[in-house]
mmCIF file of C-alpha atoms in Angstrom:
data_model
loop_
_atom_site.group_PDB
_atom_site.id
_atom_site.type_symbol
_atom_site.label_atom_id
_atom_site.label_comp_id
_atom_site.label_asym_id
_atom_site.label_seq_id
_atom_site.Cartn_x
_atom_site.Cartn_y
_atom_site.Cartn_z
ATOM 1 C CA MET F 1 0.000 0.000 0.000
ATOM 2 C CA ARG F 2 0.962 3.629 -0.418
ATOM 3 C CA LEU F 3 0.862 5.146 3.073
ATOM 4 C CA LEU F 4 1.123 8.715 4.338
ATOM 5 C CA VAL F 5 3.324 9.031 7.445
ATOM 6 C CA THR F 6 2.351 12.129 9.435
ATOM 7 C CA ARG F 7 4.578 11.870 12.519
ATOM 8 C CA PRO F 8 7.410 14.388 13.052
ATOM 9 C CA GLU F 9 10.954 13.869 11.861
ATOM 10 C CA PRO F 10 13.232 12.031 12.485
ATOM 11 C CA GLU F 11 10.690 9.433 13.621
ATOM 12 C CA ALA F 12 8.854 9.680 10.280
ATOM 13 C CA THR F 13 11.933 8.505 8.384
ATOM 14 C CA ARG F 14 12.399 5.574 10.754
ATOM 15 C CA THR F 15 8.760 4.550 10.292
ATOM 16 C CA ALA F 16 9.132 4.895 6.531
ATOM 17 C CA GLU F 17 12.066 2.483 6.611
ATOM 18 C CA ARG F 18 9.982 -0.079 8.499
ATOM 19 C CA LEU F 19 7.120 0.309 6.030
ATOM 20 C CA ARG F 20 9.434 -0.233 3.063
ATOM 21 C CA ALA F 21 10.759 -3.390 4.685
ATOM 22 C CA LEU F 22 7.156 -4.625 4.864
ATOM 23 C CA GLY F 23 6.609 -3.936 1.176
ATOM 24 C CA HIS F 24 4.683 -0.666 1.474
ATOM 25 C CA GLU F 25 5.431 2.676 -0.198
ATOM 26 C CA PRO F 26 5.669 5.449 2.420
ATOM 27 C CA VAL F 27 5.083 9.139 1.772
ATOM 28 C CA ILE F 28 6.425 11.395 4.530
ATOM 29 C CA ALA F 29 4.295 14.400 5.477
ATOM 30 C CA PRO F 30 4.929 15.496 9.099
ATOM 31 C CA MET F 31 2.066 17.410 10.691
ATOM 32 C CA LEU F 32 4.165 18.717 13.601
ATOM 33 C CA GLU F 33 7.640 20.243 13.816
ATOM 34 C CA THR F 34 9.778 20.052 16.958
ATOM 35 C CA VAL F 35 11.117 23.267 18.496
ATOM 36 C CA PHE F 36 13.432 22.883 21.502
ATOM 37 C CA LEU F 37 13.017 25.603 24.118
ATOM 38 C CA ASP F 38 16.252 24.991 26.075
ATOM 39 C CA PRO F 39 15.048 26.071 29.516
ATOM 40 C CA LYS F 40 17.458 26.194 32.429
ATOM 41 C CA LEU F 41 18.004 22.863 34.156
ATOM 42 C CA PRO F 42 16.279 23.094 37.550
ATOM 43 C CA ALA F 43 18.418 22.860 40.672
ATOM 44 C CA ILE F 44 16.931 19.641 42.008
ATOM 45 C CA ASP F 45 18.139 16.255 43.134
ATOM 46 C CA PRO F 46 15.657 13.953 41.415
ATOM 47 C CA ALA F 47 14.963 10.366 42.373
ATOM 48 C CA ALA F 48 14.125 9.417 38.779
ATOM 49 C CA ILE F 49 13.490 10.826 35.316
ATOM 50 C CA LEU F 50 10.322 10.383 33.261
ATOM 51 C CA VAL F 51 10.413 10.535 29.456
ATOM 52 C CA THR F 52 7.350 10.215 27.262
ATOM 53 C CA SER F 53 8.953 10.617 23.831
ATOM 54 C CA LEU F 54 12.192 10.630 21.910
ATOM 55 C CA ASN F 55 12.074 14.433 22.136
ATOM 56 C CA GLY F 56 12.058 14.113 25.911
ATOM 57 C CA VAL F 57 15.328 12.185 25.656
ATOM 58 C CA ARG F 58 16.705 14.698 23.163
ATOM 59 C CA SER F 59 15.828 17.491 25.579
ATOM 60 C CA LEU F 60 17.849 15.772 28.300
ATOM 61 C CA THR F 61 20.883 15.526 26.032
ATOM 62 C CA ARG F 62 20.772 19.285 25.352
ATOM 63 C CA TRP F 63 21.546 19.992 29.020
ATOM 64 C CA THR F 64 24.901 19.439 30.689
ATOM 65 C CA LEU F 65 23.632 16.978 33.256
ATOM 66 C CA PRO F 66 25.389 16.166 36.533
ATOM 67 C CA ALA F 67 27.274 12.897 36.180
ATOM 68 C CA GLY F 68 25.143 11.284 38.863
ATOM 69 C CA TRP F 69 21.999 11.735 36.824
ATOM 70 C CA PHE F 70 23.105 9.030 34.393
ATOM 71 C CA ALA F 71 22.752 6.477 37.195
ATOM 72 C CA LEU F 72 19.176 7.538 38.025
ATOM 73 C CA PRO F 73 16.242 5.352 37.049
ATOM 74 C CA VAL F 74 14.818 6.568 33.756
ATOM 75 C CA LEU F 75 11.234 5.493 33.173
ATOM 76 C CA ALA F 76 10.367 5.591 29.479
ATOM 77 C CA VAL F 77 6.928 5.403 27.931
ATOM 78 C CA GLY F 78 7.942 2.699 25.446
ATOM 79 C CA ASP F 79 10.739 0.518 24.167
ATOM 80 C CA ARG F 80 11.961 2.912 21.463
ATOM 81 C CA THR F 81 12.191 5.789 23.943
ATOM 82 C CA ALA F 82 13.953 3.481 26.397
ATOM 83 C CA GLU F 83 16.458 2.503 23.722
ATOM 84 C CA ALA F 84 17.170 6.178 23.005
ATOM 85 C CA ALA F 85 17.756 6.826 26.721
ATOM 86 C CA ARG F 86 20.256 3.963 26.893
ATOM 87 C CA ASP F 87 22.010 5.289 23.793
ATOM 88 C CA ALA F 88 22.243 8.672 25.548
ATOM 89 C CA GLY F 89 24.194 7.058 28.398
ATOM 90 C CA PHE F 90 21.547 6.392 31.039
ATOM 91 C CA ARG F 91 22.250 3.080 32.709
ATOM 92 C CA ASP F 92 19.039 2.211 34.586
ATOM 93 C CA VAL F 93 16.286 2.482 31.979
ATOM 94 C CA ARG F 94 12.856 0.874 32.326
ATOM 95 C CA SER F 95 10.156 0.749 29.671
ATOM 96 C CA ALA F 96 6.452 1.043 30.461
ATOM 97 C CA ASP F 97 5.728 -0.444 27.022
ATOM 98 C CA GLY F 98 2.587 1.631 26.632
ATOM 99 C CA ASP F 99 1.319 5.177 27.115
ATOM 100 C CA GLY F 100 1.375 7.820 29.861
ATOM 101 C CA GLU F 101 -1.001 5.823 32.027
ATOM 102 C CA ALA F 102 1.321 2.813 31.759
ATOM 103 C CA LEU F 103 4.240 5.055 32.682
ATOM 104 C CA ALA F 104 2.426 6.269 35.798
ATOM 105 C CA THR F 105 1.628 2.671 36.753
ATOM 106 C CA LEU F 106 5.289 1.693 36.375
ATOM 107 C CA ALA F 107 6.435 4.647 38.498
ATOM 108 C CA ILE F 108 3.970 3.911 41.289
ATOM 109 C CA ALA F 109 4.958 0.225 41.300
ATOM 110 C CA SER F 110 8.732 0.693 41.191
ATOM 111 C CA LEU F 111 9.598 4.020 42.846
ATOM 112 C CA ASP F 112 9.386 5.376 46.397
ATOM 113 C CA PRO F 113 7.814 8.847 46.625
ATOM 114 C CA LYS F 114 9.928 9.582 49.692
ATOM 115 C CA ARG F 115 13.178 9.352 47.710
ATOM 116 C CA GLY F 116 12.741 12.697 45.962
ATOM 117 C CA PRO F 117 11.023 14.408 43.032
ATOM 118 C CA LEU F 118 10.515 12.938 39.580
ATOM 119 C CA PHE F 119 11.962 15.068 36.791
ATOM 120 C CA TYR F 120 9.815 15.236 33.660
ATOM 121 C CA PRO F 121 11.080 17.147 30.570
ATOM 122 C CA ALA F 122 7.817 17.626 28.693
ATOM 123 C CA ALA F 123 6.201 19.239 25.696
ATOM 124 C CA THR F 124 4.203 22.433 26.089
ATOM 125 C CA ASP F 125 1.124 20.630 24.761
ATOM 126 C CA ARG F 126 0.527 17.320 26.505
ATOM 127 C CA ALA F 127 -2.157 14.667 26.252
ATOM 128 C CA GLY F 128 -3.709 13.013 29.286
ATOM 129 C CA ASN F 129 -3.591 13.738 33.004
ATOM 130 C CA TRP F 130 -1.493 10.767 34.113
ATOM 131 C CA PRO F 131 0.904 12.922 36.225
ATOM 132 C CA ASP F 132 -2.066 13.564 38.534
ATOM 133 C CA ARG F 133 -1.979 9.882 39.469
ATOM 134 C CA LEU F 134 1.621 10.270 40.606
ATOM 135 C CA ILE F 135 0.786 13.323 42.694
ATOM 136 C CA ALA F 136 -2.155 11.478 44.251
ATOM 137 C CA ALA F 137 0.242 8.631 45.112
ATOM 138 C CA GLY F 138 2.500 11.040 47.022
ATOM 139 C CA PHE F 139 5.099 11.843 44.371
ATOM 140 C CA THR F 140 6.418 15.296 43.561
ATOM 141 C CA VAL F 141 6.629 15.775 39.803
ATOM 142 C CA ARG F 142 8.966 18.523 38.608
ATOM 143 C CA LEU F 143 7.750 19.200 35.083
ATOM 144 C CA VAL F 144 9.831 21.412 32.822
ATOM 145 C CA GLU F 145 8.495 22.384 29.410
ATOM 146 C CA ALA F 146 11.499 21.626 27.242
ATOM 147 C CA TYR F 147 10.069 21.583 23.721
ATOM 148 C CA ARG F 148 6.994 22.337 21.724
ATOM 149 C CA MET F 149 5.411 20.806 18.648
ATOM 150 C CA ASP F 150 4.382 23.430 16.096
ATOM 151 C CA PRO F 151 1.554 22.408 13.745
ATOM 152 C CA VAL F 152 2.012 22.389 9.991
ATOM 153 C CA THR F 153 -0.873 24.448 8.672
ATOM 154 C CA ASN F 154 -0.957 23.284 5.044
ATOM 155 C CA LEU F 155 -0.424 19.977 3.319
ATOM 156 C CA ALA F 156 2.258 19.891 0.651
ATOM 157 C CA ASP F 157 0.924 20.294 -2.895
ATOM 158 C CA SER F 158 2.274 16.858 -3.813
ATOM 159 C CA VAL F 159 0.307 15.264 -0.945
ATOM 160 C CA VAL F 160 -2.895 17.063 -1.932
ATOM 161 C CA THR F 161 -2.422 15.909 -5.530
ATOM 162 C CA ALA F 162 -1.850 12.295 -4.465
ATOM 163 C CA LEU F 163 -4.975 12.338 -2.293
ATOM 164 C CA ARG F 164 -7.049 13.950 -5.014
ATOM 165 C CA GLU F 165 -5.832 11.356 -7.532
ATOM 166 C CA GLU F 166 -6.648 8.652 -4.932
ATOM 167 C CA THR F 167 -3.155 7.163 -4.946
ATOM 168 C CA ILE F 168 -2.867 7.167 -1.125
ATOM 169 C CA ASP F 169 -4.306 4.019 0.458
ATOM 170 C CA GLY F 170 -3.839 4.893 4.122
ATOM 171 C CA ILE F 171 -2.664 7.531 6.580
ATOM 172 C CA LEU F 172 -0.784 6.856 9.838
ATOM 173 C CA ALA F 173 -1.357 9.055 12.911
ATOM 174 C CA TYR F 174 0.674 8.651 16.095
ATOM 175 C CA SER F 175 -0.682 11.262 18.536
ATOM 176 C CA PRO F 176 -3.935 13.120 19.234
ATOM 177 C CA ARG F 177 -2.292 16.426 18.320
ATOM 178 C CA THR F 178 -0.974 15.042 15.039
ATOM 179 C CA ALA F 179 -4.422 13.645 14.306
ATOM 180 C CA SER F 180 -6.249 16.903 15.018
ATOM 181 C CA THR F 181 -3.711 18.908 12.978
ATOM 182 C CA LEU F 182 -4.069 16.430 10.120
ATOM 183 C CA SER F 183 -7.866 16.601 10.278
ATOM 184 C CA ARG F 184 -7.861 20.388 10.070
ATOM 185 C CA ALA F 185 -5.416 20.390 7.150
ATOM 186 C CA LEU F 186 -7.380 17.783 5.201
ATOM 187 C CA LYS F 187 -10.722 19.520 5.726
ATOM 188 C CA ALA F 188 -9.271 22.904 4.752
ATOM 189 C CA VAL F 189 -8.534 21.722 1.210
ATOM 190 C CA GLN F 190 -11.025 22.948 -1.346
ATOM 191 C CA PRO F 191 -12.706 21.446 -3.227
ATOM 192 C CA PRO F 192 -13.002 18.622 -0.670
ATOM 193 C CA LEU F 193 -10.694 15.650 -1.043
ATOM 194 C CA PRO F 194 -12.078 12.180 -1.872
ATOM 195 C CA LEU F 195 -11.239 10.432 1.418
ATOM 196 C CA ALA F 196 -14.020 7.852 1.740
ATOM 197 C CA ASP F 197 -11.733 4.983 0.697
ATOM 198 C CA VAL F 198 -8.661 6.147 2.617
ATOM 199 C CA ALA F 199 -7.928 4.146 5.790
ATOM 200 C CA PHE F 200 -6.720 6.101 8.806
ATOM 201 C CA TYR F 201 -4.486 4.037 11.113
ATOM 202 C CA ALA F 202 -4.313 5.413 14.670
ATOM 203 C CA LEU F 203 -1.812 4.468 17.361
ATOM 204 C CA SER F 204 -4.542 4.347 20.031
ATOM 205 C CA PRO F 205 -8.249 5.039 20.591
ATOM 206 C CA ASN F 206 -7.350 8.543 21.834
ATOM 207 C CA VAL F 207 -5.670 9.231 18.496
ATOM 208 C CA ALA F 208 -8.582 7.707 16.611
ATOM 209 C CA ALA F 209 -11.015 10.000 18.443
ATOM 210 C CA ALA F 210 -9.365 13.009 16.794
ATOM 211 C CA LEU F 211 -9.934 11.603 13.291
ATOM 212 C CA ASP F 212 -13.452 12.306 12.029
ATOM 213 C CA PHE F 213 -13.367 10.230 8.863
ATOM 214 C CA ASP F 214 -15.148 7.175 7.470
ATOM 215 C CA ARG F 215 -12.454 4.522 7.908
ATOM 216 C CA VAL F 216 -10.555 4.911 11.179
ATOM 217 C CA LEU F 217 -8.804 1.923 12.765
ATOM 218 C CA ALA F 218 -6.999 1.958 16.134
ATOM 219 C CA ALA F 219 -4.144 -0.314 17.186
ATOM 220 C CA ASN F 220 -4.946 -2.690 20.050
ATOM 221 C CA GLU F 221 -2.042 -1.270 22.076
ATOM 222 C CA PRO F 222 -0.181 2.050 21.722
ATOM 223 C CA THR F 223 2.993 0.724 20.065
ATOM 224 C CA GLU F 224 4.319 0.994 16.549
ATOM 225 C CA ASP F 225 4.489 -2.784 16.282
ATOM 226 C CA ALA F 226 0.756 -2.984 16.980
ATOM 227 C CA LEU F 227 0.051 -0.200 14.484
ATOM 228 C CA LEU F 228 2.038 -1.926 11.741
ATOM 229 C CA ALA F 229 0.277 -5.194 12.523
ATOM 230 C CA LEU F 230 -3.034 -3.360 12.118
ATOM 231 C CA ILE F 231 -1.951 -2.255 8.658
ATOM 232 C CA GLY F 232 -1.056 -5.864 7.881
#
């Protein structure tokens, strides 16, 4: 199939490589662009670090971290983020293998709230309220907004042409914000695009909820492996 990949770079290129290996033809069209804010590193002595994306790991690497931080537990939302944290030099990395709720569950099960605050380098726009669970469990969460995801307002002309000529079979969406940005961009095109036969593949039900189209399918767990299995 010919599939539109809407996640930000460099993750879009990595997904495209996996799709090619499965025999598909990817078309990269990121709906969000990463902008790092480079805030000052807070003067804290954290008990652990929480990362919910590869950009969270990239934000960490932009600071000059105290050497001791690399021995702290790093709780990552999924396996790919955990791998990136290990590559960045962190030695005690644990994957929640899921979403923010899974990350909160892992933290509550494996960390002691009396040991100190949890450091969370986050995006300015965040989905879910899972940090509230940590606070309710007695943890202090020190959230620092380290990057933002700017929406792409218009689809590339080549993408619009491909959709109008009905040569795109499916579209992949990895986050609620990507999905809502994609929806706005698609619906802004005039005359309207013929999308009735296009399948939208969502990483999770939350992502699917932001896609108001005829054929929306959600992966049975919020991982890329599950999403690619959904595509078949």
